Amino acid sequence: QQSPLGYTAVSTGLYSWSPLCYINMKMVPVPDQAFGNFFEGDCYIVLYRSQGSSNSMDVHYWIGNSSSQDEQGAAAILVTQLDEFLGGSPVQHREVQAAESSKFRSYFRNGLIYKKGGVDSGFRHVESNVYKILRLLHIKGRKHVTATEVEVSWSSFNSGDVFLLDMGKVIVQWNGPQSNRSEKLKAMLLAQDVRDRERGGRAQIGVVEGGDEEDSPELMKIMRAVLGQRSGKLKEAEPDDTPDRHQQTANIRLYNVSDESGKLVVQEVAMQPLTQDLLHSTECYIVDQGGSSVLVWKGKEASIEERRSALGRAVGFIKAKNYSSSTNVEVMAEGGESAMFKHLFISWTEKGQTKGLGNVYTTGKIAKVEQVKFDVMELYARPELAAQQRMVDDASGQVQIWRIEDLELRELHPSSFGQFYGGDCYLVLYTYKRASKLQYILYMWQGRHATQDEITSCAYQAVAMDNKYSGVPVQVRVVMGKEPRHFLAIFKGKLIIFESGVTNPGPGARLFQVRGTHEMNTRATEVPARSSSLNTNDVFLLKTDHTIYLWYGKGCSGDEREMAKAVADVLSRQDKQVVMEGQEPAEFWVALGGKAPYACDKRLQKEETPHSPRLFECSNQTGRFRMTEVEDLTQEDLDQDDVMLLDTWEEIFLWIGRSANEYETKEACNSALEYLRTHPAGRDPDTPIISVKQGYEPLTFTGWFNAWDPQKWSSSYEEMKQNLGDVASISQITVVSDSLTHSSNNVTNSTNYKRIKTFQMSHYVYIQCCNVVQKYLSLSSQDYLSDVDLENLLGCSRSGFQRLPRWRQNDLKKKAGLF
């Protein structure tokens, strides 16, 4: 659509997004084939609109390192105008070259290309002279790739990175001896993207392994023709930029922004953990993530001036705090908050939803689990439902349980299944079938009072069990009182968790809190036998020497009462006595040591609003753990060289790629614990952590990804390299030995073609870079030539050539010197 502001939305499948360049104080649409190319001397505006269920919009304002202050200021004004034109709903982002947010980079999955200069002559260059190119691209990054134009010289190379020598119709990928498989793969995907999108598929890609250049003599001839003979050693590898700006920080502060007095006033309101009720619709606020990013929230009833100046004020805030000028900025309106913004708050409820305190994980206040009926076939047909409900099936599979005794495994008899003791650790192996294939989940249950040796032994035995089943099981760390839904369902409403050890239950009365509405989500957890442990929203079982009291809080439901009766029958065969809240007999309070205040706030029974899932790449490249967020998560973001952390709020998944290094794999669980510990919203450190290995992902994991493809990783970098074809081992090269001008912006035409023959040729190669002409022509097909090239070489049009008899075609090719 063409708007009054002059932007154009370009449809690309599920999403609509459009980059616009800022030229001469106005926005100019960027051609499709130039998406992902950014001139360092310009500013860009990228409009991104998701057409999924959220239908959200994002506007990114990108600043080139060489752009002027006037351009930056005027572009910021245009972003504000665009935001107003779109009703104030987009989230605004300020992006700086080489420091872009992960969300921005996610739009260009094959990488960003930084180009020298400005766009005035650049667009014509892209549109009409796509083959008259000579440039050297320095590839950096593992998850988010950037390609920066550098001097076309051997002096630009180093031993640790990948470089693309782009000559229009020939792209040579040179892999540094110390570069890894992931970097090589990303560079190849970028080269293929340039070939297919910018060159219409009419370019050839060759790969040179920097440590084995003698294996690609023909390609090295091309490189030497352009770069000259290399002298001296390559430079040492350059360290990758540390992704500090993407890491979590516990230093979260909320500021109120006001101009009531006629001047900007910024006042600190609170530190983390933040609560949603701190935000008022009549105000604007700044959330400072310790300088790693600044987020601005605009209340829907704030003044027009305050809303318009939000982006400028965020920039001013950065300057006042002496933060880096590349600090990321997000500006959002009330009702259009980003997922990252919501994750900074303890709980978040949308308009129309009941506000509450969410899941409460303290003793006596166990998280309420919603009532859900599970249809196994529906779960299999809808992985997203399995993920949202945290259920791989209806929990009717086979169960084996072992307790850690003397640091060894002791298998339990089924008669004791469902009875766990807080002084012990257990392994629970759940076996089920999916598509006629056995699947395994290995739960590691840790009692609250288990010793460190027992916890360590439990982990060790889990590894041994995992090895026994060839690494197939999904491993789930479960802390007492924080059992995930599927674990609860295994025990069919008869899960009882005792506070003390199995051999020493302790004398006197015992109190159990019962939560659940049916046999697939119920558990009874022992809590201190005192009045303060009660909760008006739940059912409690008080077991004395002679009877069991079923205490019904005023807020409990009929289903909860029925499940409590079933648990009471398992707990004891003693007489049962129902006690309604407010009608307790004296002996009830005596057994609890006397009457005392207890939790009676009905908000405690409310469900927590689901949070959007977030995906992070785990890395220790800088010597200590870092996490880089991956926006708009897709299966393509799961790199088999990495460990990925998927945060679904109620659970944490650690996806371990088959080529992840041993150290990262070993430290993955510690990394997840650190992530929970430092989470700005004050997350529970005992949130279940689930380890998933590549190729053995359960539905509860794959359901968070759209259209999961189990064959996704069937092809490797080596296979992609082989699929490039004969161009990877060119045996005939044509070179013009005139002098080279190493410039990517001053490529001149040349009509000087000189052919050099070698033996067993499958292609003729012409090189054109300034005075060097590059062409590829297959002897068996003329499809590699453009219409203009074919007519220049053969003297007739393509259609005319194809109408000629075969002998005449061969005669013309001979006269053109193509045989």
PDB file of C-alpha atoms in Angstrom, residues 31 139 147 234 280 347 512 544 803 811:
ATOM      1  CA  PRO A  31      13.829  -2.487  -4.119  1.00  0.00           C
ATOM      2  CA  ILE A 139      31.563 -12.201   7.378  1.00  0.00           C
ATOM      3  CA  ALA A 147      28.867  -8.788   6.051  1.00  0.00           C
ATOM      4  CA  LEU A 234      47.540 -14.119   7.305  1.00  0.00           C
ATOM      5  CA  HIS A 280      -0.631   4.460  34.715  1.00  0.00           C
ATOM      6  CA  SER A 347       2.949 -10.960  35.932  1.00  0.00           C
ATOM      7  CA  PHE A 512      -1.357 -31.770  53.381  1.00  0.00           C
ATOM      8  CA  THR A 544      -3.934 -36.955  63.395  1.00  0.00           C
ATOM      9  CA  ARG A 803      15.317 -22.370 -33.869  1.00  0.00           C
ATOM     10  CA  ASP A 811      28.992 -23.776 -36.101  1.00  0.00           C
TER      11      ASP A 811
END
